[in-house]
PDB file of C-alpha atoms in Angstrom:
ATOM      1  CA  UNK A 860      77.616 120.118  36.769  1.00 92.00           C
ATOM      2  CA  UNK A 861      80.547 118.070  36.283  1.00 94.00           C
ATOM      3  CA  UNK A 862      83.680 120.160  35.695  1.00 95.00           C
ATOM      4  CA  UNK A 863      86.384 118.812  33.750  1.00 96.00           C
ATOM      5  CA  UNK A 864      90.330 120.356  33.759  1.00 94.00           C
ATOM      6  CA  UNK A 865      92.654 120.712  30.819  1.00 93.00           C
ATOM      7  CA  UNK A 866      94.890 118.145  30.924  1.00 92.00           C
ATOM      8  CA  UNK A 867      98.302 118.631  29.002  1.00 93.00           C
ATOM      9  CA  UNK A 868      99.708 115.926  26.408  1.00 92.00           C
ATOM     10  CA  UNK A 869     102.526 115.616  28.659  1.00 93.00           C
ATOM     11  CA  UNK A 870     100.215 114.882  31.557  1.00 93.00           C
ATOM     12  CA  UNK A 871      97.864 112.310  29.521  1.00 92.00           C
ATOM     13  CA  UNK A 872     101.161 110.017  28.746  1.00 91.00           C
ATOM     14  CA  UNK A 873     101.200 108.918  31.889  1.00 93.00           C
ATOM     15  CA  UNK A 874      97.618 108.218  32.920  1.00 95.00           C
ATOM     16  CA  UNK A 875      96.372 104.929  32.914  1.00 96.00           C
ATOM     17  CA  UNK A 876      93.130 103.626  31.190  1.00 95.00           C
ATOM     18  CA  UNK A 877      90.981 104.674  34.333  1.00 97.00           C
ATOM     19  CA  UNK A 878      92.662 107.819  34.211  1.00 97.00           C
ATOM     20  CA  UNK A 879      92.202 108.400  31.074  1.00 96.00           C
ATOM     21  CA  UNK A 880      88.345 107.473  31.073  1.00 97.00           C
ATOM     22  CA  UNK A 881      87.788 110.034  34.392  1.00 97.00           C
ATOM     23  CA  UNK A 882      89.467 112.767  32.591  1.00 97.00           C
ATOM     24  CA  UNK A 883      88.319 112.731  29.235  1.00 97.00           C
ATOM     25  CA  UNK A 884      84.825 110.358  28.896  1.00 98.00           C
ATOM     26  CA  UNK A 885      81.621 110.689  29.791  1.00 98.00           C
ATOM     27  CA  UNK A 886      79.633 107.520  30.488  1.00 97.00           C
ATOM     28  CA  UNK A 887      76.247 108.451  31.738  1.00 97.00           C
ATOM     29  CA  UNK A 888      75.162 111.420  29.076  1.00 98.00           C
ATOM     30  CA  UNK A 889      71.011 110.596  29.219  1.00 98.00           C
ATOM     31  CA  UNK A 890      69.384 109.813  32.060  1.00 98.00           C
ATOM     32  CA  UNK A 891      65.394 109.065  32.226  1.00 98.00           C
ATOM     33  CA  UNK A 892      63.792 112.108  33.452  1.00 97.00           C
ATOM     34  CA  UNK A 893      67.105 113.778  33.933  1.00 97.00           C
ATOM     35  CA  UNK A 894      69.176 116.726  32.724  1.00 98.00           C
ATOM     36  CA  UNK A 895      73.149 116.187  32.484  1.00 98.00           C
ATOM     37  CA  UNK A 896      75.599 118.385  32.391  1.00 98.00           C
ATOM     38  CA  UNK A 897      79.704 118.409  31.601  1.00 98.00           C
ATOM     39  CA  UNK A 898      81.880 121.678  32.392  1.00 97.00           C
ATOM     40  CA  UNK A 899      85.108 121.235  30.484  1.00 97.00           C
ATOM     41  CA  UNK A 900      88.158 123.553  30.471  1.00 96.00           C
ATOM     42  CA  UNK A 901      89.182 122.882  27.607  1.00 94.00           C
ATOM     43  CA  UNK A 902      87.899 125.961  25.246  1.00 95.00           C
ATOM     44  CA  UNK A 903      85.089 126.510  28.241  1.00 97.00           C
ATOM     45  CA  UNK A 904      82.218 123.857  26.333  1.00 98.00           C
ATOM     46  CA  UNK A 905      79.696 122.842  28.162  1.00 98.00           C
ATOM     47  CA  UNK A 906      77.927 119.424  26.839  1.00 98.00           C
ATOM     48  CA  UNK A 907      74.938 117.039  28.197  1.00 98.00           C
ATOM     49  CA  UNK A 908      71.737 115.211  27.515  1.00 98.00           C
ATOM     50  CA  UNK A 909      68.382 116.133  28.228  1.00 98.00           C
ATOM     51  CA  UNK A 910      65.906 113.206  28.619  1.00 98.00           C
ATOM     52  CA  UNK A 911      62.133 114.804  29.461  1.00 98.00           C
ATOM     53  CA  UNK A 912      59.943 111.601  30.200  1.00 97.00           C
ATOM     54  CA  UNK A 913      57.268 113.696  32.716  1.00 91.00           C
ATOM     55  CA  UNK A 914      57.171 117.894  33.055  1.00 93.00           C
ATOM     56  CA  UNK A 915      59.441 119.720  30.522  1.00 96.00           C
ATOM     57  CA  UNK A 916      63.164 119.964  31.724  1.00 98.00           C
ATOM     58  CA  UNK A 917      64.590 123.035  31.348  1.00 97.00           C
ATOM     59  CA  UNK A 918      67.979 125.428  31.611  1.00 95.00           C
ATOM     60  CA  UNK A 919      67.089 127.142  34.584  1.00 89.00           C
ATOM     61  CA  UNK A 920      69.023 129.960  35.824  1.00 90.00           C
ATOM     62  CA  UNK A 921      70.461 128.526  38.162  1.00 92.00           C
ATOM     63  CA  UNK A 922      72.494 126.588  35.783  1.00 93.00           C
ATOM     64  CA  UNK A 923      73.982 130.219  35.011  1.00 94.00           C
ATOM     65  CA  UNK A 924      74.689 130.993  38.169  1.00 93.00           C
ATOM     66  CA  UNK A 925      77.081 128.215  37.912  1.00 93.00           C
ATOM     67  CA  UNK A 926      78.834 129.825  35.487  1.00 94.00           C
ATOM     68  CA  UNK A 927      79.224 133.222  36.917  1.00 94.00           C
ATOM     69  CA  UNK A 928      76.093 135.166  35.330  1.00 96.00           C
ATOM     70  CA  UNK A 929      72.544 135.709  35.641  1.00 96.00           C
ATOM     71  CA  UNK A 930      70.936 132.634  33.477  1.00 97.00           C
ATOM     72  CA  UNK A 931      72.621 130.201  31.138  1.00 97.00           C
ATOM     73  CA  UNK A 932      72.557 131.620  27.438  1.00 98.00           C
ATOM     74  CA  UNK A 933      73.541 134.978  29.042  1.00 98.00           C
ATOM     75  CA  UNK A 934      77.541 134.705  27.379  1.00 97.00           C
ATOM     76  CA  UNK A 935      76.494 131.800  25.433  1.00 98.00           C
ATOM     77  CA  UNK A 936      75.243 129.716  22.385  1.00 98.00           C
ATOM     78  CA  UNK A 937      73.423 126.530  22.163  1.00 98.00           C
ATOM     79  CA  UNK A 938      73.463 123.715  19.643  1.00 98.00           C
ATOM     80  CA  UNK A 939      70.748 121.013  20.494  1.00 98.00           C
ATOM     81  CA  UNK A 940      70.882 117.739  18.246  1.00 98.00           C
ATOM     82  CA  UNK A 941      67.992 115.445  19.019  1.00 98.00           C
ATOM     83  CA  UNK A 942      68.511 111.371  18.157  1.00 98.00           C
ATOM     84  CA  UNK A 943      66.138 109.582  20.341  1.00 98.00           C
ATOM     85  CA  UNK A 944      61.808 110.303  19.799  1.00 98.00           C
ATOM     86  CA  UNK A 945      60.196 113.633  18.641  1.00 98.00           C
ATOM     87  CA  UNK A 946      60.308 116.165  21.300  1.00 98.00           C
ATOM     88  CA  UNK A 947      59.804 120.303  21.136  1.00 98.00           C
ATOM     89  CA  UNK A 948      62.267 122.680  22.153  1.00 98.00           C
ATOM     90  CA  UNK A 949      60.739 125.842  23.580  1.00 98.00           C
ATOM     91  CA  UNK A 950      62.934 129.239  23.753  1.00 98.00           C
ATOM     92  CA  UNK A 951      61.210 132.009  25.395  1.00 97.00           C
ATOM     93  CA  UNK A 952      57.987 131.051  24.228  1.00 97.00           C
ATOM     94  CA  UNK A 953      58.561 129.797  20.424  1.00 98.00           C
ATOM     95  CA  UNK A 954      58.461 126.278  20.399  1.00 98.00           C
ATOM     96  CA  UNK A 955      60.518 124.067  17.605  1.00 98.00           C
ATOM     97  CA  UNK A 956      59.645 120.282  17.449  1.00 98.00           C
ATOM     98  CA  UNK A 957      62.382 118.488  16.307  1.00 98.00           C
ATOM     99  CA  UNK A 958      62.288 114.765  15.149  1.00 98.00           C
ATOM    100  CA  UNK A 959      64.808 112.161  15.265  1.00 97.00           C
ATOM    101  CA  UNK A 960      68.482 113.722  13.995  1.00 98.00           C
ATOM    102  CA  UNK A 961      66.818 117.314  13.586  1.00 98.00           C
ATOM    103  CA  UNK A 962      68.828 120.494  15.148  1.00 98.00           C
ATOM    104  CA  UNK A 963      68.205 124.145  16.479  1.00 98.00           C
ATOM    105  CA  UNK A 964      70.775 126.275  16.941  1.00 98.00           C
ATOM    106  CA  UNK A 965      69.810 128.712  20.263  1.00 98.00           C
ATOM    107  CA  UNK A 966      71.636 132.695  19.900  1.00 98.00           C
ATOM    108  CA  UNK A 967      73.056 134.236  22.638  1.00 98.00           C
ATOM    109  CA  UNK A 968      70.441 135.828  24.997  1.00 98.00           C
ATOM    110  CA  UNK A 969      67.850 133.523  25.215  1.00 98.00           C
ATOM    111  CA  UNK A 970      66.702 132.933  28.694  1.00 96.00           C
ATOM    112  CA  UNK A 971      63.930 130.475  29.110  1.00 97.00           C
ATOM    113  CA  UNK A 972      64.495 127.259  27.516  1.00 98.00           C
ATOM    114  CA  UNK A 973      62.513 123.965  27.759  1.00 98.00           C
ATOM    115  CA  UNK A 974      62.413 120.755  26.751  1.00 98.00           C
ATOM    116  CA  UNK A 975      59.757 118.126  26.274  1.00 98.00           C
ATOM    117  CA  UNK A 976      58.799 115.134  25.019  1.00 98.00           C
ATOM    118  CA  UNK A 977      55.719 114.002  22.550  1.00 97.00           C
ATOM    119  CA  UNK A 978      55.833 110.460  23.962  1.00 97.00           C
ATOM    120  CA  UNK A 979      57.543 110.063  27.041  1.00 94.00           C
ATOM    121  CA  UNK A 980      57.534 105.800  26.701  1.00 95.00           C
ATOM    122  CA  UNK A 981      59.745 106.895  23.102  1.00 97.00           C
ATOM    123  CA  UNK A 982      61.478 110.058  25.226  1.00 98.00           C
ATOM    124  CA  UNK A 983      63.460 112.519  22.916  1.00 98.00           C
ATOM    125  CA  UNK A 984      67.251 112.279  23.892  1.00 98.00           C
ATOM    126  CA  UNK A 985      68.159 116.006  23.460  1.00 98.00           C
ATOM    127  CA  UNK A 986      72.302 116.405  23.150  1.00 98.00           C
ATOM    128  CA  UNK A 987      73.271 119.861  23.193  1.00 98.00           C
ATOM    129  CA  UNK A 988      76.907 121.419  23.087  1.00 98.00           C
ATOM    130  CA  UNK A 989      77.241 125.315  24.435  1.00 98.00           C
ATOM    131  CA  UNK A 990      80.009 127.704  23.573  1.00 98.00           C
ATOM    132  CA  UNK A 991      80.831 131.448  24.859  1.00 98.00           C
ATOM    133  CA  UNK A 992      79.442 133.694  22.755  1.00 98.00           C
ATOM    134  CA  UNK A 993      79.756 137.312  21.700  1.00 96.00           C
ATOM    135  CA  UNK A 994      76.868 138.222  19.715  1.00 97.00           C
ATOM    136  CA  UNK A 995      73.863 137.162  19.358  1.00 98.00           C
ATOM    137  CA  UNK A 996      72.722 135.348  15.867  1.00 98.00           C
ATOM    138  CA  UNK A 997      69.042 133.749  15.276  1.00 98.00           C
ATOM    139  CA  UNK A 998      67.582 130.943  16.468  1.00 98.00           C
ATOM    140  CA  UNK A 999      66.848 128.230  13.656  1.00 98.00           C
ATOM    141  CA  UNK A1000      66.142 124.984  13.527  1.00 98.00           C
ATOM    142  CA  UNK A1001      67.881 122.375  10.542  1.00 98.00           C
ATOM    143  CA  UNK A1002      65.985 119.451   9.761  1.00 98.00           C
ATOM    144  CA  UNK A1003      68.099 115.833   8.237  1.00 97.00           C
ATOM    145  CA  UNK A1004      67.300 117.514   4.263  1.00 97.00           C
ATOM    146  CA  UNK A1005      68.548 120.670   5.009  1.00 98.00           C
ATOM    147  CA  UNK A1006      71.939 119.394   6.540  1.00 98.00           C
ATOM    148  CA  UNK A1007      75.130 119.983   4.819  1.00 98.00           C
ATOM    149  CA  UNK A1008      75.751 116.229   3.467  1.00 98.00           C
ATOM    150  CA  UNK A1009      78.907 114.915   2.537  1.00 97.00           C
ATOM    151  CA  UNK A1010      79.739 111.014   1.286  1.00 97.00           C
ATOM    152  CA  UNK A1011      82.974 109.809   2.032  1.00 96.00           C
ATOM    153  CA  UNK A1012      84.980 106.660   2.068  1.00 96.00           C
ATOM    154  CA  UNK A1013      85.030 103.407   0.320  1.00 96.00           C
ATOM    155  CA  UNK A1014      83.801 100.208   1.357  1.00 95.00           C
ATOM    156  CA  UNK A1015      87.641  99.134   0.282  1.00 95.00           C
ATOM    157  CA  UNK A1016      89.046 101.205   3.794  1.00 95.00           C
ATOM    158  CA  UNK A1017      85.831 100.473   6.086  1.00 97.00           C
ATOM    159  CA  UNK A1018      85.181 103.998   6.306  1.00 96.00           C
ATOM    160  CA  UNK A1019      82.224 104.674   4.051  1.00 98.00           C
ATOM    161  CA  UNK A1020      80.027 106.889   5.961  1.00 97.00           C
ATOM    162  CA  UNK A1021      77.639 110.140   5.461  1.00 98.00           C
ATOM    163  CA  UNK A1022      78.657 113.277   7.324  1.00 97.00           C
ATOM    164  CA  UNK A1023      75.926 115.827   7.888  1.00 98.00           C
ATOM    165  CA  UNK A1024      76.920 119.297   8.960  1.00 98.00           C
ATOM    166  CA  UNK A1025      73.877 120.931  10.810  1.00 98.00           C
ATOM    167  CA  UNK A1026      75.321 123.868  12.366  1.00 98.00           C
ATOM    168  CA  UNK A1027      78.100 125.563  10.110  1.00 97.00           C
ATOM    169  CA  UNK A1028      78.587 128.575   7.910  1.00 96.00           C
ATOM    170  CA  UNK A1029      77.256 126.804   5.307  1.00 95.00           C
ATOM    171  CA  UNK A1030      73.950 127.261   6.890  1.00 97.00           C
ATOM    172  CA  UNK A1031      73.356 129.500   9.920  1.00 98.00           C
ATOM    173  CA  UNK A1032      76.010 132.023  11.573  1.00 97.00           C
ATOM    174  CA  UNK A1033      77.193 131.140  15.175  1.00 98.00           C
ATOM    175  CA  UNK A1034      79.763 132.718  17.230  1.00 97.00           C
ATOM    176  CA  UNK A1035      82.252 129.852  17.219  1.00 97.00           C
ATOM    177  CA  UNK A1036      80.195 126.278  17.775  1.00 98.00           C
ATOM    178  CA  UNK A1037      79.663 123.708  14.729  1.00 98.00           C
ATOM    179  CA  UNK A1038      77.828 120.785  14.945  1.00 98.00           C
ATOM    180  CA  UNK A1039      76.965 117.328  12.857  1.00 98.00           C
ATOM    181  CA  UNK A1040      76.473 113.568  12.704  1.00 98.00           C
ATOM    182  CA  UNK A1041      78.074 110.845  11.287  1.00 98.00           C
ATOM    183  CA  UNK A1042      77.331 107.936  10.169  1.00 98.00           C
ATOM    184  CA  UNK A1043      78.813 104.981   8.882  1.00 98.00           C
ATOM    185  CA  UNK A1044      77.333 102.714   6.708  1.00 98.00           C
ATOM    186  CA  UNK A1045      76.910  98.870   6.929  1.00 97.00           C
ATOM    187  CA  UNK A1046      79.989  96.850   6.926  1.00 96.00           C
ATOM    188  CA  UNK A1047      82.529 100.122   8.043  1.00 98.00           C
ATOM    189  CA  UNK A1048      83.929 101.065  11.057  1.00 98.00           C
ATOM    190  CA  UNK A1049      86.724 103.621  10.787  1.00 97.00           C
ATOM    191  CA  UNK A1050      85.198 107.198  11.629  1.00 95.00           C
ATOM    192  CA  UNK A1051      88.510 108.187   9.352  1.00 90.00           C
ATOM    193  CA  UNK A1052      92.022 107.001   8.780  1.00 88.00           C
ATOM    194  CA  UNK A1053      94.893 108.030   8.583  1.00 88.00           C
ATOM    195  CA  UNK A1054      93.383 110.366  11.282  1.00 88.00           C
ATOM    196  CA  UNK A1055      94.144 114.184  11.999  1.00 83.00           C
ATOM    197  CA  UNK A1056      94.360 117.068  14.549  1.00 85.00           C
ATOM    198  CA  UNK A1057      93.196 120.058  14.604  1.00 82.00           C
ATOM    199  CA  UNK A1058      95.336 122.674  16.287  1.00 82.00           C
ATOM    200  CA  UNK A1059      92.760 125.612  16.300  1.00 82.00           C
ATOM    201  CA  UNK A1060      89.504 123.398  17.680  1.00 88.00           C
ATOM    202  CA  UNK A1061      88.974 120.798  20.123  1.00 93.00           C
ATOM    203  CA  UNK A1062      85.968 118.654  19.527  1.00 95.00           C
ATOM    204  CA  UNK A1063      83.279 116.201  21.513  1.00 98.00           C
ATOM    205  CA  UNK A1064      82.450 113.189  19.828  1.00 98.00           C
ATOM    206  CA  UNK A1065      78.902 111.736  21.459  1.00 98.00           C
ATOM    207  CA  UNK A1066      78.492 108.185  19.949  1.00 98.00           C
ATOM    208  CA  UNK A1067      75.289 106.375  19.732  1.00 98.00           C
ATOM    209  CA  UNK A1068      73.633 103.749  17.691  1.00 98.00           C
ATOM    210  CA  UNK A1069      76.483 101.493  18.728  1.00 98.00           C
ATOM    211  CA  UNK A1070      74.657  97.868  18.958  1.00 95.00           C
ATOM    212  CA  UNK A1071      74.661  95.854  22.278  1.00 94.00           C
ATOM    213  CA  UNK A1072      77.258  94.009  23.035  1.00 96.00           C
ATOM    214  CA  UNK A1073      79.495  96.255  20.292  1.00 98.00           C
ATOM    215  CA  UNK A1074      82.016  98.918  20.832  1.00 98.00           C
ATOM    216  CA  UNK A1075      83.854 101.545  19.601  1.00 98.00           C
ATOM    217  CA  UNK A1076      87.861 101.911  20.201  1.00 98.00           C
ATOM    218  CA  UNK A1077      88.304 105.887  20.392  1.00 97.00           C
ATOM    219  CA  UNK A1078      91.733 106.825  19.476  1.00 95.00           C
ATOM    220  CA  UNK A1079      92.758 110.143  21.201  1.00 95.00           C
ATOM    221  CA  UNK A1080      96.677 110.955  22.467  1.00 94.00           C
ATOM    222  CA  UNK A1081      99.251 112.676  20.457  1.00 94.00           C
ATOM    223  CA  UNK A1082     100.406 111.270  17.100  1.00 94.00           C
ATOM    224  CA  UNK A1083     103.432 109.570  18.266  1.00 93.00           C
ATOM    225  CA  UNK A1084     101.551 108.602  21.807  1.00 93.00           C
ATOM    226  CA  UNK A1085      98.429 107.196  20.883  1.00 94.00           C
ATOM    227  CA  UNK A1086      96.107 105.654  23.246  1.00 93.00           C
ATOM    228  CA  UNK A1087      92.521 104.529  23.175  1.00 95.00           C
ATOM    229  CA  UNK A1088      89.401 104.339  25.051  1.00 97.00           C
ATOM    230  CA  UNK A1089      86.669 102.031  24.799  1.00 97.00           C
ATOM    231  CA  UNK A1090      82.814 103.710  24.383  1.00 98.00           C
ATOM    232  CA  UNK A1091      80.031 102.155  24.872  1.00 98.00           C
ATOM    233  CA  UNK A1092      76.145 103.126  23.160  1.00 98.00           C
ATOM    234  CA  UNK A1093      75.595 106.876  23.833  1.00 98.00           C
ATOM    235  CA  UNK A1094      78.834 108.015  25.237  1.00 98.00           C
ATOM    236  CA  UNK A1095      80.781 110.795  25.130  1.00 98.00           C
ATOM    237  CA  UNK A1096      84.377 111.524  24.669  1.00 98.00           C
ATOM    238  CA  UNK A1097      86.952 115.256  24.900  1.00 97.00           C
ATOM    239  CA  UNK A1098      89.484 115.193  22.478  1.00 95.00           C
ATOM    240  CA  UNK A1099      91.723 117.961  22.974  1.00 94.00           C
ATOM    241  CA  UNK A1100      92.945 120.037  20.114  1.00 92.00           C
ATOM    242  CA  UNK A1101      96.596 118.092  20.867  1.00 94.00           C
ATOM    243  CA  UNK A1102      94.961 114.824  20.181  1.00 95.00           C
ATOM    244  CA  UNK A1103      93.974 112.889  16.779  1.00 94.00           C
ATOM    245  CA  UNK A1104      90.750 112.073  15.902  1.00 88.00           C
ATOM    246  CA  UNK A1105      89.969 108.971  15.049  1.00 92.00           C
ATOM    247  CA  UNK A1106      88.112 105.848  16.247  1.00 95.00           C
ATOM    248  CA  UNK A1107      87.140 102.374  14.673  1.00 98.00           C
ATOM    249  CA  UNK A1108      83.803 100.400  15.941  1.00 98.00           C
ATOM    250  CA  UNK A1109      83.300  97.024  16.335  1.00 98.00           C
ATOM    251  CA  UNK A1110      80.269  97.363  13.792  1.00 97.00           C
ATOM    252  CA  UNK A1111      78.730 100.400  12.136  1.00 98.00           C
ATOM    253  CA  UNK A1112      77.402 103.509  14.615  1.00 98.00           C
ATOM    254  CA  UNK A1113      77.108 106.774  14.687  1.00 98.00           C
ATOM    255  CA  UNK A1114      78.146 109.979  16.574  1.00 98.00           C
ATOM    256  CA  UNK A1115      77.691 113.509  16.824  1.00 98.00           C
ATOM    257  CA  UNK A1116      80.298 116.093  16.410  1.00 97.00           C
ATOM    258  CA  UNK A1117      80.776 119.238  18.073  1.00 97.00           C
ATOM    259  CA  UNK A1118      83.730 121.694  17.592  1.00 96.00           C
ATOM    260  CA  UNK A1119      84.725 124.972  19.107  1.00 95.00           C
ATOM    261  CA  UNK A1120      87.451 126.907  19.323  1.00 87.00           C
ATOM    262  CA  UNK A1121      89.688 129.698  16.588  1.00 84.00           C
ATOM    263  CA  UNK A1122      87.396 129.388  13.396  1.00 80.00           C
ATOM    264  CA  UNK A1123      84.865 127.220  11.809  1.00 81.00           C
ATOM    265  CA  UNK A1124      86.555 126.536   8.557  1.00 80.00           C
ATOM    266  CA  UNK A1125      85.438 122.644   8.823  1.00 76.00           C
ATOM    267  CA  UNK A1126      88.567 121.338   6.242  1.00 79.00           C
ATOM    268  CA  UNK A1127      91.196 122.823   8.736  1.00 79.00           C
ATOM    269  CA  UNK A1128      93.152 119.682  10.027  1.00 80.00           C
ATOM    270  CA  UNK A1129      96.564 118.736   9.945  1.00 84.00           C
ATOM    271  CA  UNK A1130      96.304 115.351   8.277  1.00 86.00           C
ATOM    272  CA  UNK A1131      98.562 112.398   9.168  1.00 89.00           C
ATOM    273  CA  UNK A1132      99.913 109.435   7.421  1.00 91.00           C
ATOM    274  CA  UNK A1133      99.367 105.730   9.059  1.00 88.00           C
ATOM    275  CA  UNK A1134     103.364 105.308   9.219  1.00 91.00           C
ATOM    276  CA  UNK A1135     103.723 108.854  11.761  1.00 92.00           C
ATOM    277  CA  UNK A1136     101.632 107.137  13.944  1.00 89.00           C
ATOM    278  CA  UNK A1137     103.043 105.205  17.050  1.00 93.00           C
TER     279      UNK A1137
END
């Protein structure tokens, strides 16, 4: 487990790129064979990948010991987005196969959870996002057509993109966690802009589908001290509840969203104009 601090806005001014990438990225989210695993601070998310390619990987209890309980869902939810090949998530004995951008949303409680892969030459890439929880809700899986799917943008501001909202209200009740994809269509690059903040939430963005040899510039920092970081395919990135959120790609991508935090009402942002920004 690799445990993340909070770092205050007035402490992120002065770190340098490096700095910046150690506190707030992570690079190396799937790994063959391999289970991954980010601790942050920051509202107490925990965020990974799970890549089965041989015997089913699973959240074994001694991940919860980590924590300070008994086994991992003890205190906790679990969102699980799949976006590599078609894999089945197993919770205490009911499996759920989920394809390629499919989700299951994981109640408080559950205690033996697994993960494997149909094909393990086409693994599934599993990215889940935990919160603390209070209450346990049902398990359910959302497939793509049953997402929540919003089109926004113009080809005019390179931001035309589809948002799908997989865990929310709209759907399925969770303690606190949301989840969703995005992606932008051919020709944009602009996640959004002007960007925002959102006092109440901080959020992960995990981007993937990012082409070789492409990019995305991830804008994080406060308004008036912006900086950025450079992601790579299948990265992820913290952005505090301080910090905008925003990014622009060298090409069209994708990423998923996860929020946490006060509420779930998903149009609560403070929006910002382009000339605030410095």
């Amino acid at each position: 487990m690799d445990v993340r601090q909070s770092i205050h806005s007035a402490h992120a001014k002065k770190l340098d790129t490096e700095e910046l990438r150690a506190e707030f990225m992570v690079e190396d989210v799937f790994r063959p064979g391999d289970l991954t695993m980010t601790y942050s601070h920051i509202d107490r998310i925990i965020f990974g990948g799970i890549v089965p390619t041989g015997a089913p990987l699973s959240l074994s209890d001694d991940y919860g010991k980590r924590i300070g309980v008994s086994f991992f869902l003890e205190r906790r939810e679990l969102g699980v987005v799949n976006i590599g090949g078609e894999g089945t998530v197993t919770v205490d004995g009911t499996p759920s196969v989920l394809g390629a951008e499919e989700a299951l949303y994981v109640g408080m409680g559950a205690r033996d959870v697994r993960f494997e892969s149909a094909d393990p030459s086409n693994p599934a890439k599993f990215y889940y996002n935990s919160a603390p929880a209070h209450q346990t809700y049902p398990n359910r899986k959302v497939t793509r057509a049953e997402a929540v799917t919003l089109e926004l943008g113009d080809k005019t501001s390179c931001n035309e993109r589809t948002l799908r909202k997989y865990i929310v209200p709209d759907l399925l009740p969770t303690c606190q966690l949301t989840m969703g994809i995005t992606r932008l269509a051919s020709g944009s690059v602009w996640n959004t802009m002007p960007p925002h903040t959102h006092d109440r939430r901080m959020e992960v963005y995990m981007y993937f589908d990012i082409e070789p040899d492409n990019a995305v510039f991830h804008m994080m920092g406060e308004p008036t001290q912006t900086r950025h970081l450079l992601m790579q395919n299948e990265q992820a990135v913290i952005s505090p509840s301080w910090s905008i959120h925003c990014g622009v790609g060298t090409r069209a991508y994708a990423f998923v969203w996860g929020m946490i935090g006060e509420n779930q009402v998903f149009d609560d942002m403070d929006h910002l104009t382009i000339p605030e920004l410095r």
